[in-house]
Coordinates of C-alpha atoms in Angstrom, one line a residue:
Chain A
M1 CA 1.8 -22.9 -5.5
K2 CA -1.7 -21.7 -5.2
I3 CA -2.7 -19.6 -2.1
L4 CA -6.2 -19.3 -0.9
V5 CA -6.9 -16.2 1.3
G6 CA -10.0 -15.5 3.4
V7 CA -11.5 -12.1 3.5
K8 CA -14.3 -10.9 5.8
R9 CA -16.5 -7.8 5.5
V10 CA -16.7 -6.3 9.0
I11 CA -17.5 -2.9 10.6
D12 CA -14.7 -0.4 9.9
Y13 CA -12.2 -0.6 12.9
N14 CA -12.5 3.2 13.4
V15 CA -16.2 3.1 13.9
K16 CA -17.5 3.3 17.4
V17 CA -19.9 0.4 18.1
R18 CA -23.4 1.1 19.3
V19 CA -25.7 -1.5 20.8
K20 CA -29.3 -1.4 19.5
A21 CA -31.9 -0.1 21.9
D22 CA -33.7 -3.5 22.1
Q23 CA -30.3 -5.2 22.9
S24 CA -30.8 -7.6 20.0
N25 CA -27.4 -6.9 18.5
V26 CA -25.0 -4.1 17.7
D27 CA -26.4 -1.5 15.3
L28 CA -24.9 -1.8 11.8
T29 CA -27.3 0.4 9.9
N30 CA -25.5 3.0 7.8
V31 CA -22.2 2.0 9.4
K32 CA -19.0 2.1 7.3
M33 CA -17.9 -1.5 6.5
A34 CA -14.4 -2.6 5.5
M35 CA -12.1 -5.5 5.1
N36 CA -11.2 -7.1 8.5
P37 CA -7.7 -5.7 9.3
F38 CA -6.2 -9.2 9.9
C39 CA -7.5 -10.3 6.5
E40 CA -5.7 -7.3 4.9
I41 CA -2.5 -8.7 6.4
A42 CA -3.4 -12.1 5.0
V43 CA -3.9 -10.7 1.5
E44 CA -0.7 -8.7 1.7
E45 CA 1.3 -11.8 2.8
A46 CA -0.1 -13.9 -0.1
V47 CA 0.7 -11.1 -2.6
R48 CA 4.2 -10.8 -1.3
L49 CA 4.7 -14.5 -1.7
K50 CA 3.5 -14.2 -5.3
E51 CA 5.9 -11.3 -5.9
A52 CA 8.7 -13.3 -4.4
G53 CA 7.9 -16.1 -6.9
V54 CA 6.8 -18.6 -4.2
A55 CA 3.1 -18.4 -5.1
S56 CA 1.7 -18.8 -8.6
E57 CA -1.8 -17.7 -8.0
V58 CA -3.7 -15.9 -5.2
V59 CA -7.4 -16.7 -4.8
V60 CA -9.4 -14.7 -2.3
M61 CA -12.6 -16.0 -0.8
S62 CA -15.4 -14.7 1.4
V63 CA -18.5 -16.2 2.9
G64 CA -21.1 -13.6 3.4
A65 CA -23.6 -11.2 1.9
T66 CA -23.5 -9.9 -1.7
Q67 CA -21.9 -6.7 -0.5
S68 CA -18.8 -8.7 0.4
Q69 CA -17.9 -8.4 -3.3
E70 CA -16.6 -4.9 -2.4
Q71 CA -13.9 -6.4 -0.1
L72 CA -13.1 -9.1 -2.7
R73 CA -12.6 -6.4 -5.4
N74 CA -10.5 -4.6 -2.9
A75 CA -8.3 -7.7 -2.3
M76 CA -7.9 -8.1 -6.1
A77 CA -6.9 -4.4 -6.3
L78 CA -4.2 -5.3 -3.8
G79 CA -2.9 -8.1 -6.1
A80 CA -5.1 -11.2 -5.7
D81 CA -5.8 -12.9 -9.1
R82 CA -9.4 -14.0 -8.7
A83 CA -12.2 -14.2 -6.1
I84 CA -14.9 -16.6 -4.9
L85 CA -17.9 -15.4 -3.0
V86 CA -20.0 -17.9 -1.2
E87 CA -23.2 -16.1 -0.6
A88 CA -24.9 -16.4 2.8
E89 CA -27.0 -13.9 4.7
G90 CA -26.6 -12.9 8.3
E91 CA -24.0 -13.8 10.8
I92 CA -22.4 -17.1 9.8
E93 CA -20.9 -19.1 12.7
P94 CA -17.2 -20.0 12.4
L95 CA -17.7 -23.7 12.0
N96 CA -20.1 -23.1 9.1
V97 CA -17.6 -20.7 7.5
A98 CA -14.9 -23.3 8.0
K99 CA -17.0 -25.9 6.3
A100 CA -17.6 -23.7 3.3
F101 CA -13.8 -23.0 3.1
A102 CA -13.1 -26.7 3.5
A103 CA -15.3 -27.4 0.5
V104 CA -13.4 -24.8 -1.6
V105 CA -10.0 -26.2 -0.4
E106 CA -11.2 -29.6 -1.6
K107 CA -12.0 -28.1 -5.0
E108 CA -9.0 -25.7 -5.4
Q109 CA -6.3 -27.7 -3.6
P110 CA -4.2 -24.7 -2.5
G111 CA -0.7 -25.3 -1.2
L112 CA -1.3 -22.7 1.5
V113 CA -4.4 -21.1 3.1
I114 CA -3.8 -17.7 4.8
L115 CA -6.5 -16.3 7.0
G116 CA -6.7 -13.4 9.6
K117 CA -6.3 -14.7 13.1
Q118 CA -9.7 -13.3 14.1
S119 CA -12.3 -10.9 12.9
I120 CA -12.8 -7.7 14.8
D121 CA -16.5 -8.0 15.1
S122 CA -17.2 -11.5 16.6
D123 CA -13.6 -11.8 18.1
N124 CA -14.0 -15.6 18.0
N125 CA -10.5 -16.6 16.8
Q126 CA -11.6 -20.0 15.6
M127 CA -12.1 -20.3 11.8
G128 CA -8.5 -21.0 10.8
Q129 CA -8.0 -23.7 13.4
M130 CA -11.4 -25.3 12.5
L131 CA -10.5 -25.3 8.8
A132 CA -7.2 -27.0 9.6
A133 CA -9.1 -29.7 11.6
L134 CA -11.7 -30.2 8.9
T135 CA -9.1 -30.4 6.1
K136 CA -6.6 -32.5 8.2
R137 CA -3.9 -29.9 7.4
P138 CA -1.4 -28.6 10.0
Q139 CA -1.9 -25.1 11.3
G140 CA 0.3 -22.2 12.2
T141 CA -1.7 -19.6 14.0
F142 CA -0.9 -15.9 14.9
A143 CA 2.1 -15.8 12.5
S144 CA 4.4 -12.9 13.0
K145 CA 6.8 -14.4 10.4
L146 CA 6.3 -16.8 7.6
V147 CA 9.0 -18.5 5.6
I148 CA 8.3 -21.1 2.8
E149 CA 11.1 -23.6 2.5
D150 CA 10.9 -26.5 0.1
D151 CA 7.8 -28.4 1.2
K152 CA 7.6 -26.7 4.6
A153 CA 6.2 -23.6 6.1
L154 CA 8.2 -22.1 9.0
V155 CA 5.8 -20.1 11.2
T156 CA 7.0 -17.8 14.0
R157 CA 4.3 -17.2 16.5
E158 CA 3.8 -15.5 19.8
I159 CA 3.6 -17.5 23.0
D160 CA 3.5 -16.3 26.5
G161 CA 6.9 -14.9 27.3
G162 CA 8.3 -14.8 23.7
L163 CA 8.2 -16.3 20.3
R164 CA 8.0 -19.9 19.0
T165 CA 8.9 -21.2 15.6
I166 CA 7.2 -24.3 14.3
A167 CA 7.6 -26.2 11.0
L168 CA 4.5 -27.3 9.1
S169 CA 4.4 -29.7 6.2
L170 CA 2.6 -28.2 3.2
P171 CA -0.2 -27.9 2.4
A172 CA -1.0 -26.0 5.6
I173 CA -3.2 -23.3 7.1
V174 CA -1.7 -20.1 8.5
T175 CA -3.4 -17.3 10.4
T176 CA -1.9 -13.8 10.6
D177 CA -1.0 -11.6 13.6
L178 CA -0.6 -7.9 13.4
R179 CA 3.2 -7.9 13.0
L180 CA 3.4 -10.2 10.0
N181 CA 3.5 -7.2 7.6
E182 CA 2.2 -3.8 6.8
P183 CA -0.6 -3.9 4.2
R184 CA -0.2 -1.7 1.1
Y185 CA -2.8 0.7 -0.2
A186 CA -4.6 0.0 -3.5
K187 CA -3.6 2.3 -6.4
L188 CA -6.3 3.7 -8.6
P189 CA -5.2 1.8 -11.8
D190 CA -5.2 -1.4 -9.8
I191 CA -8.7 -0.7 -8.5
M192 CA -9.8 -0.3 -12.1
K193 CA -8.0 -3.5 -13.2
A194 CA -9.6 -5.4 -10.3
K195 CA -13.1 -4.7 -11.7
R196 CA -12.2 -7.0 -14.6
K197 CA -10.7 -9.8 -12.6
P198 CA -12.9 -12.9 -12.3
L199 CA -15.3 -13.1 -9.3
E200 CA -17.2 -16.4 -9.0
T201 CA -20.4 -16.5 -6.9
L202 CA -21.4 -19.8 -5.3
S203 CA -24.1 -20.8 -2.8
L204 CA -23.6 -22.9 0.2
A205 CA -25.8 -25.5 -1.6
D206 CA -23.3 -25.5 -4.5
L207 CA -20.7 -26.5 -2.1
G208 CA -22.9 -29.1 -0.3
V209 CA -22.7 -27.2 3.0
T210 CA -25.7 -27.1 5.2
L211 CA -25.9 -24.4 7.9
K212 CA -26.1 -25.8 11.3
S213 CA -26.8 -23.6 14.3
H214 CA -24.5 -24.1 17.3
C215 CA -25.1 -21.0 19.3
R216 CA -28.0 -18.6 19.8
L217 CA -27.4 -14.9 20.4
D218 CA -29.8 -13.9 23.3
K219 CA -28.7 -10.4 24.1
V220 CA -26.1 -7.8 23.4
E221 CA -25.4 -5.1 25.9
S222 CA -23.0 -2.3 26.5
P223 CA -20.2 -3.2 28.9
A224 CA -20.3 -1.7 32.3
T225 CA -18.7 1.7 31.9
R226 CA -15.9 2.9 34.0
S227 CA -16.4 6.4 35.1
A228 CA -13.4 8.8 35.1
G229 CA -11.9 9.4 38.5
I230 CA -10.1 12.4 39.7
K231 CA -7.2 14.4 38.4
V232 CA -4.4 14.9 40.8
S233 CA -1.9 17.8 40.5
S234 CA 1.3 16.3 41.7
V235 CA 3.3 13.1 42.1
D236 CA 3.1 13.5 45.9
E237 CA -0.7 13.7 45.7
L238 CA -0.8 10.7 43.4
I239 CA 1.4 8.6 45.8
S240 CA -0.7 9.6 48.8
K241 CA -3.9 8.7 47.0
L242 CA -2.5 5.3 46.0
K243 CA -1.3 4.6 49.5
D244 CA -4.1 5.9 51.7
E245 CA -7.2 6.0 49.5
A246 CA -6.8 3.1 47.1
K247 CA -4.3 1.2 49.3
V248 CA -2.6 -0.4 46.3
I249 CA 1.0 0.5 47.1
Chain B
M1 CA -22.6 -34.2 33.4
T2 CA -18.9 -33.8 34.0
T3 CA -16.7 -30.8 33.1
L4 CA -13.1 -31.2 31.9
V5 CA -10.8 -28.3 32.8
I6 CA -7.5 -28.1 31.0
A7 CA -4.7 -26.8 33.2
E8 CA -2.3 -24.1 32.1
H9 CA 1.1 -24.7 33.5
N10 CA 4.8 -24.2 32.7
S11 CA 5.7 -27.9 33.5
K12 CA 6.7 -26.8 37.0
K13 CA 3.6 -25.3 38.4
L14 CA 0.0 -24.4 37.6
S15 CA -0.7 -20.9 36.3
P16 CA -3.2 -18.6 38.1
S17 CA -5.4 -18.8 35.0
T18 CA -6.0 -22.4 35.8
F19 CA -7.6 -21.4 39.1
S20 CA -9.8 -18.8 37.4
T21 CA -10.9 -21.4 34.9
L22 CA -11.7 -23.7 37.8
M23 CA -13.9 -21.0 39.3
A24 CA -15.7 -20.7 35.9
A25 CA -16.1 -24.5 35.8
Q26 CA -17.6 -24.5 39.3
A27 CA -20.2 -22.0 38.2
I28 CA -21.3 -24.5 35.5
G29 CA -22.2 -26.8 38.4
S30 CA -21.1 -30.3 37.5
D31 CA -18.4 -32.7 38.6
I32 CA -15.0 -31.5 37.5
H33 CA -11.9 -33.3 36.3
M34 CA -8.7 -31.6 35.4
L35 CA -6.4 -32.5 32.5
V36 CA -2.6 -31.8 32.9
A37 CA -0.9 -32.4 29.6
G38 CA 2.8 -32.0 28.8
K39 CA 6.2 -33.6 29.4
N40 CA 7.6 -34.4 32.8
I41 CA 4.6 -32.9 34.6
A42 CA 4.0 -35.3 37.5
A43 CA 4.6 -32.5 40.0
V44 CA 2.0 -30.3 38.3
A45 CA -0.5 -33.2 38.3
E46 CA 0.1 -33.7 41.9
A47 CA -0.5 -30.1 42.7
A48 CA -3.7 -30.1 40.7
A49 CA -4.9 -33.1 42.7
H50 CA -4.9 -30.9 45.8
L51 CA -7.2 -28.3 44.3
S52 CA -10.6 -28.1 46.0
G53 CA -13.5 -28.9 43.7
I54 CA -11.8 -31.5 41.5
T55 CA -12.6 -35.2 41.7
K56 CA -10.0 -36.5 39.3
V57 CA -6.8 -35.4 37.6
L58 CA -5.9 -36.8 34.2
C59 CA -2.2 -36.7 33.5
A60 CA -1.1 -37.0 29.8
D61 CA 2.7 -37.1 30.1
A62 CA 4.5 -37.7 26.8
D63 CA 7.0 -36.1 24.4
V64 CA 4.4 -35.3 21.9
Y65 CA 2.6 -33.0 24.3
E66 CA 5.7 -31.0 25.3
Y67 CA 5.0 -27.9 23.3
A68 CA 1.2 -28.2 23.3
L69 CA 1.2 -28.2 19.5
A70 CA -2.4 -27.9 18.2
E71 CA -2.5 -31.2 16.2
P72 CA -1.6 -33.7 19.0
M73 CA -3.5 -31.6 21.7
G74 CA -6.6 -31.6 19.5
D75 CA -6.4 -35.3 19.1
L76 CA -5.9 -35.9 22.8
L77 CA -8.9 -33.8 23.7
V78 CA -11.1 -35.5 21.2
H79 CA -10.0 -38.8 22.5
L80 CA -11.0 -37.8 26.1
S81 CA -14.1 -35.9 25.1
T82 CA -16.6 -38.7 25.2
A83 CA -16.8 -38.6 29.0
Y84 CA -17.5 -34.8 29.2
S85 CA -20.3 -32.4 28.7
H86 CA -18.1 -29.3 29.0
I87 CA -14.4 -28.9 27.9
V88 CA -13.1 -25.7 29.3
A89 CA -9.6 -24.1 29.0
P90 CA -8.2 -20.8 30.1
S91 CA -7.9 -18.5 27.0
N92 CA -4.2 -18.5 26.2
S93 CA -1.9 -18.8 23.2
E94 CA -2.0 -22.6 23.3
S95 CA -5.7 -23.1 23.9
K96 CA -6.7 -20.6 21.2
D97 CA -4.8 -23.0 19.0
Y98 CA -6.2 -26.4 19.9
M99 CA -9.7 -25.7 21.3
P100 CA -11.3 -24.7 17.9
R101 CA -9.7 -27.9 16.4
V102 CA -11.5 -29.9 19.1
A103 CA -14.8 -28.2 18.4
A104 CA -14.5 -28.7 14.7
L105 CA -13.5 -32.4 15.1
L106 CA -16.5 -32.9 17.4
D107 CA -18.8 -30.9 14.9
V108 CA -19.8 -28.4 17.6
G109 CA -19.3 -24.7 18.0
Q110 CA -17.0 -23.0 20.5
V111 CA -17.6 -20.1 22.8
S112 CA -14.4 -18.0 23.0
D113 CA -13.4 -15.9 26.0
V114 CA -16.3 -16.5 28.3
C115 CA -16.4 -13.7 30.9
A116 CA -19.5 -14.9 32.9
V117 CA -21.2 -18.2 33.4
L118 CA -25.0 -17.8 33.7
S119 CA -25.9 -21.5 33.6
A120 CA -24.6 -24.7 32.2
D121 CA -25.4 -23.6 28.6
Q122 CA -25.6 -19.8 28.8
F123 CA -22.6 -17.6 28.9
K124 CA -21.4 -14.0 28.4
R125 CA -18.5 -13.1 26.1
P126 CA -17.1 -9.8 24.9
I127 CA -17.4 -8.9 21.2
Y128 CA -16.2 -5.9 19.1
A129 CA -13.1 -5.6 21.2
G130 CA -15.1 -5.5 24.4
N131 CA -17.3 -2.7 23.3
A132 CA -20.3 -5.0 23.6
I133 CA -21.1 -8.0 25.7
A134 CA -23.0 -10.9 24.1
T135 CA -25.1 -13.4 26.0
V136 CA -25.2 -16.7 24.1
T137 CA -26.9 -20.0 24.6
V138 CA -25.0 -23.0 23.3
L139 CA -27.2 -25.4 21.4
D140 CA -24.7 -28.2 21.1
E141 CA -24.8 -31.0 23.6
K142 CA -21.1 -30.8 24.2
K143 CA -19.8 -27.4 25.1
V144 CA -16.3 -26.4 24.1
M145 CA -15.2 -23.1 25.6
T146 CA -12.3 -20.9 26.6
V147 CA -12.4 -18.6 29.6
R148 CA -11.1 -15.1 30.0
A149 CA -9.1 -15.6 33.2
S150 CA -9.2 -11.9 34.3
S151 CA -13.0 -12.1 34.6
F152 CA -12.9 -14.8 37.4
D153 CA -11.5 -15.0 40.8
K154 CA -8.0 -16.6 41.1
S155 CA -8.3 -17.8 44.6
T156 CA -8.8 -21.5 45.0
Q157 CA -8.9 -23.6 48.1
Q158 CA -6.5 -26.5 48.6
N159 CA -7.3 -29.9 50.1
D160 CA -4.9 -31.8 52.2
Q161 CA -6.3 -35.0 50.8
A162 CA -5.4 -35.3 47.1
C163 CA -7.9 -36.7 44.6
A164 CA -6.9 -39.5 42.2
V165 CA -4.4 -38.9 39.4
E166 CA -5.1 -41.1 36.4
M167 CA -2.5 -41.5 33.7
V168 CA -3.7 -41.1 30.2
D169 CA -2.2 -43.7 27.9
F170 CA -3.4 -42.2 24.6
I171 CA -0.4 -40.9 22.7
A172 CA -1.3 -38.7 19.7
Q173 CA 0.7 -39.2 16.5
N174 CA 1.9 -36.0 14.8
A175 CA 3.8 -36.1 11.5
V176 CA 2.7 -32.7 10.2
S177 CA 4.0 -30.1 12.6
S178 CA 7.1 -29.8 14.7
W179 CA 8.7 -27.5 17.2
Q180 CA 11.8 -25.7 15.9
S181 CA 12.8 -23.1 18.5
D182 CA 11.7 -20.8 21.3
D183 CA 12.9 -17.3 21.8
I184 CA 11.9 -16.6 25.3
T185 CA 12.4 -13.2 27.0
E186 CA 14.0 -13.9 30.3
S187 CA 12.7 -11.7 33.0
A188 CA 12.9 -11.6 36.8
R189 CA 9.7 -9.5 36.9
P190 CA 6.3 -10.9 37.6
D191 CA 4.4 -12.5 34.7
L192 CA 2.3 -9.8 33.0
A193 CA -0.9 -12.0 32.7
S194 CA -1.0 -12.7 36.5
A195 CA 0.8 -9.7 38.1
S196 CA -1.1 -7.7 40.7
R197 CA 0.6 -4.5 39.6
I198 CA 1.5 -3.4 36.1
V199 CA 3.4 -0.4 34.9
S200 CA 2.9 0.2 31.2
G201 CA 4.5 2.5 28.7
G202 CA 3.2 3.8 25.4
R203 CA 4.4 5.6 22.3
G204 CA 5.1 8.6 24.6
V205 CA 8.0 6.8 26.2
G206 CA 9.8 7.5 23.0
S207 CA 12.4 4.8 22.7
G208 CA 13.6 1.4 24.0
E209 CA 16.3 3.1 26.1
N210 CA 13.7 5.3 27.8
F211 CA 11.7 2.2 28.8
A212 CA 14.3 1.8 31.6
L213 CA 12.4 4.6 33.4
V214 CA 9.2 2.4 33.3
E215 CA 11.2 -0.6 34.4
A216 CA 12.7 1.3 37.3
L217 CA 9.3 2.1 38.7
A218 CA 8.1 -1.4 38.1
D219 CA 11.0 -2.9 39.9
K220 CA 10.6 -0.5 42.8
I221 CA 7.0 -1.6 43.4
G222 CA 7.3 -5.2 42.3
A223 CA 5.2 -4.7 39.2
A224 CA 5.2 -6.3 35.7
V225 CA 6.0 -4.2 32.7
G226 CA 3.5 -3.8 30.0
A227 CA 3.2 -1.8 26.8
S228 CA 0.7 -0.5 24.3
R229 CA 0.6 -1.8 20.7
A230 CA 2.1 1.5 19.6
A231 CA 5.2 1.0 21.8
V232 CA 5.5 -2.6 20.6
D233 CA 5.1 -1.6 16.9
A234 CA 7.7 1.1 17.3
G235 CA 10.1 -1.6 18.6
F236 CA 10.6 -0.2 22.1
V237 CA 9.8 -3.5 23.7
S238 CA 9.1 -7.1 22.7
N239 CA 5.7 -8.3 21.5
D240 CA 4.9 -10.4 24.6
L241 CA 4.6 -7.2 26.7
Q242 CA 1.6 -5.9 24.7
V243 CA -1.6 -5.3 26.6
G244 CA -4.7 -5.0 24.5
Q245 CA -7.4 -6.6 22.4
T246 CA -4.8 -8.6 20.4
G247 CA -2.2 -8.8 23.2
K248 CA -2.7 -9.8 26.8
I249 CA -5.9 -9.2 28.8
V250 CA -4.9 -8.1 32.3
A251 CA -6.8 -7.1 35.4
P252 CA -4.3 -6.3 38.1
D253 CA -5.0 -4.4 41.4
L254 CA -3.0 -1.5 40.0
Y255 CA -2.5 -0.5 36.4
M256 CA -0.3 2.5 35.7
A257 CA -0.2 3.9 32.1
F258 CA 2.5 6.3 31.1
G259 CA 2.4 8.0 27.8
I260 CA -0.5 5.8 26.6
S261 CA -3.3 7.6 24.9
G262 CA -5.9 4.9 25.5
A263 CA -7.0 3.6 22.1
I264 CA -10.1 1.3 22.4
Q265 CA -7.9 -1.7 21.5
H266 CA -5.7 -1.0 24.5
L267 CA -8.6 -0.3 26.9
A268 CA -10.1 -3.6 25.9
G269 CA -7.0 -5.3 27.5
M270 CA -6.8 -3.5 30.8
K271 CA -10.1 -1.8 31.7
D272 CA -11.0 -4.5 34.3
S273 CA -8.0 -3.4 36.4
K274 CA -9.1 -2.4 39.9
V275 CA -7.3 0.9 40.1
I276 CA -6.1 2.7 36.9
V277 CA -3.6 5.5 37.0
A278 CA -2.9 7.5 33.8
V279 CA 0.0 10.0 33.3
N280 CA -0.1 11.8 30.0
K281 CA 1.0 15.2 28.7
D282 CA -2.2 15.5 26.7
E283 CA -5.1 16.3 29.1
D284 CA -7.6 15.2 26.4
A285 CA -6.2 11.7 26.1
P286 CA -9.0 9.2 26.2
I287 CA -7.2 7.1 28.9
F288 CA -8.2 9.8 31.4
Q289 CA -11.9 8.8 30.9
V290 CA -11.2 5.4 32.5
A291 CA -8.5 6.4 35.0
D292 CA -9.2 6.5 38.7
Y293 CA -6.3 8.9 39.1
G294 CA -5.1 11.1 36.3
L295 CA -2.0 13.2 36.3
V296 CA -1.4 15.6 33.4
G297 CA 2.3 15.8 33.1
D298 CA 5.5 14.8 31.3
L299 CA 6.3 11.2 32.1
F300 CA 10.0 12.0 31.9
D301 CA 9.5 14.2 35.0
V302 CA 6.9 12.0 36.7
L303 CA 8.5 8.6 36.4
P304 CA 11.8 9.4 38.1
E305 CA 10.0 11.4 40.8
M306 CA 7.6 8.5 41.5
T307 CA 10.4 6.0 41.5
D308 CA 12.2 8.1 43.9
K309 CA 9.3 8.8 46.3
V310 CA 7.2 5.7 46.2

């Protein structure tokens, strides 16, 4: 079975985000970029399925700027076999990304697509579900456990109050939650090897996808900051503050 | 222009997030219908019909909607969509599943986690784990959106006179996904997402057994128990107690954090709480920068003492 994995280049999760002075967007100049953490989990899961003999090939794909090649090489160092970059500049809306992925799914016919549940920049949490709709494949989102059994994928996911397991007929789309696995680090020899693995570059036009704008970004501002309150010195003082001042107990 | 609000419920009653979502829908400023979908939900639909501000309740009661699986729910909403300018759901584990499907099937975008409604087509939403707030204008004619319940008021007026409840006869077909099992944590405590008080523990609590200290205080003051991702990852408590960017977003009247350092991802989930209390051994812990009341101390001393004295 072939597995297609999505990878997004985003701001490194350790970097503190700053809003531009003109409030047009967040400032990404000279900021460290990295693979979206949920995508790392998706790559790891696909590589493990290959190591377990369930998958035959792992293809990673990104829709984004030329620099996204870095993250694709990184994914190949972690064990993916080849990569596809669909070049597109700027922030691409989830539905447009989903359309590019749908075109590649049509071409590659993977038995499973694994994606991160959300990217840590736009926090939309939409792409996997949109891809499932466009390709008419079943979806298992926020997977914390994935088992492939015959022609089915058993996905355990979080719901309010606990966990739910659903069965999907393959081919299917799965999105990853944090607890699915612990991604590995790339070893130097694997990083060297990844440089020679095939990376195909396509344009949206090659895939027959036209960008459509659904949403306009008007302004980005810093959230209202919460100022630090006071330090109390004892439990008694804390309880009296909560009772008399804040009146919450 | 009519807005369709999708009710969140547990088949017995409406969740408070439904009321918050109704508040957001009222800010959009059009006529509002509410959809109650599920199995054996007549009582929920009846309760919805008494909510002030709604002119019609749609009730989709069928086996296929029982677990709100994405594929049938998506098809149901697409079927209903023609009559609506806005389709609005509270942001929860189910709506995050089916709403993007609805948007894609309608060839429109989706606005996730709306935290303010500026007009019928302009909204605010958090990005970068709540470290920035974006104002966006939706260009599509049909707006598909999910609402961050903690950003809107939960109080809703009831009417003595119920509005009409209309049964939906559309039954989606689903041959591709099926429910297998649920592993629900039984708890007598208030639900984390809607509790007015929350006592949370972090890595500093040290073990699952030690969480009994957190639970004891929670039970004493009628609070829900929460946890940071570190505590969940360490296996102290189950996943569904996680508060944070990737867990539950909460905004109780009182949030007490014990042994939680205050990573950005955790703050994203609780910083809208009215009063925040932090207890931590490390006086430089970032959580103190957002806490109304901070106490530098060992939680193993503070928790029992508080439980005793409160």
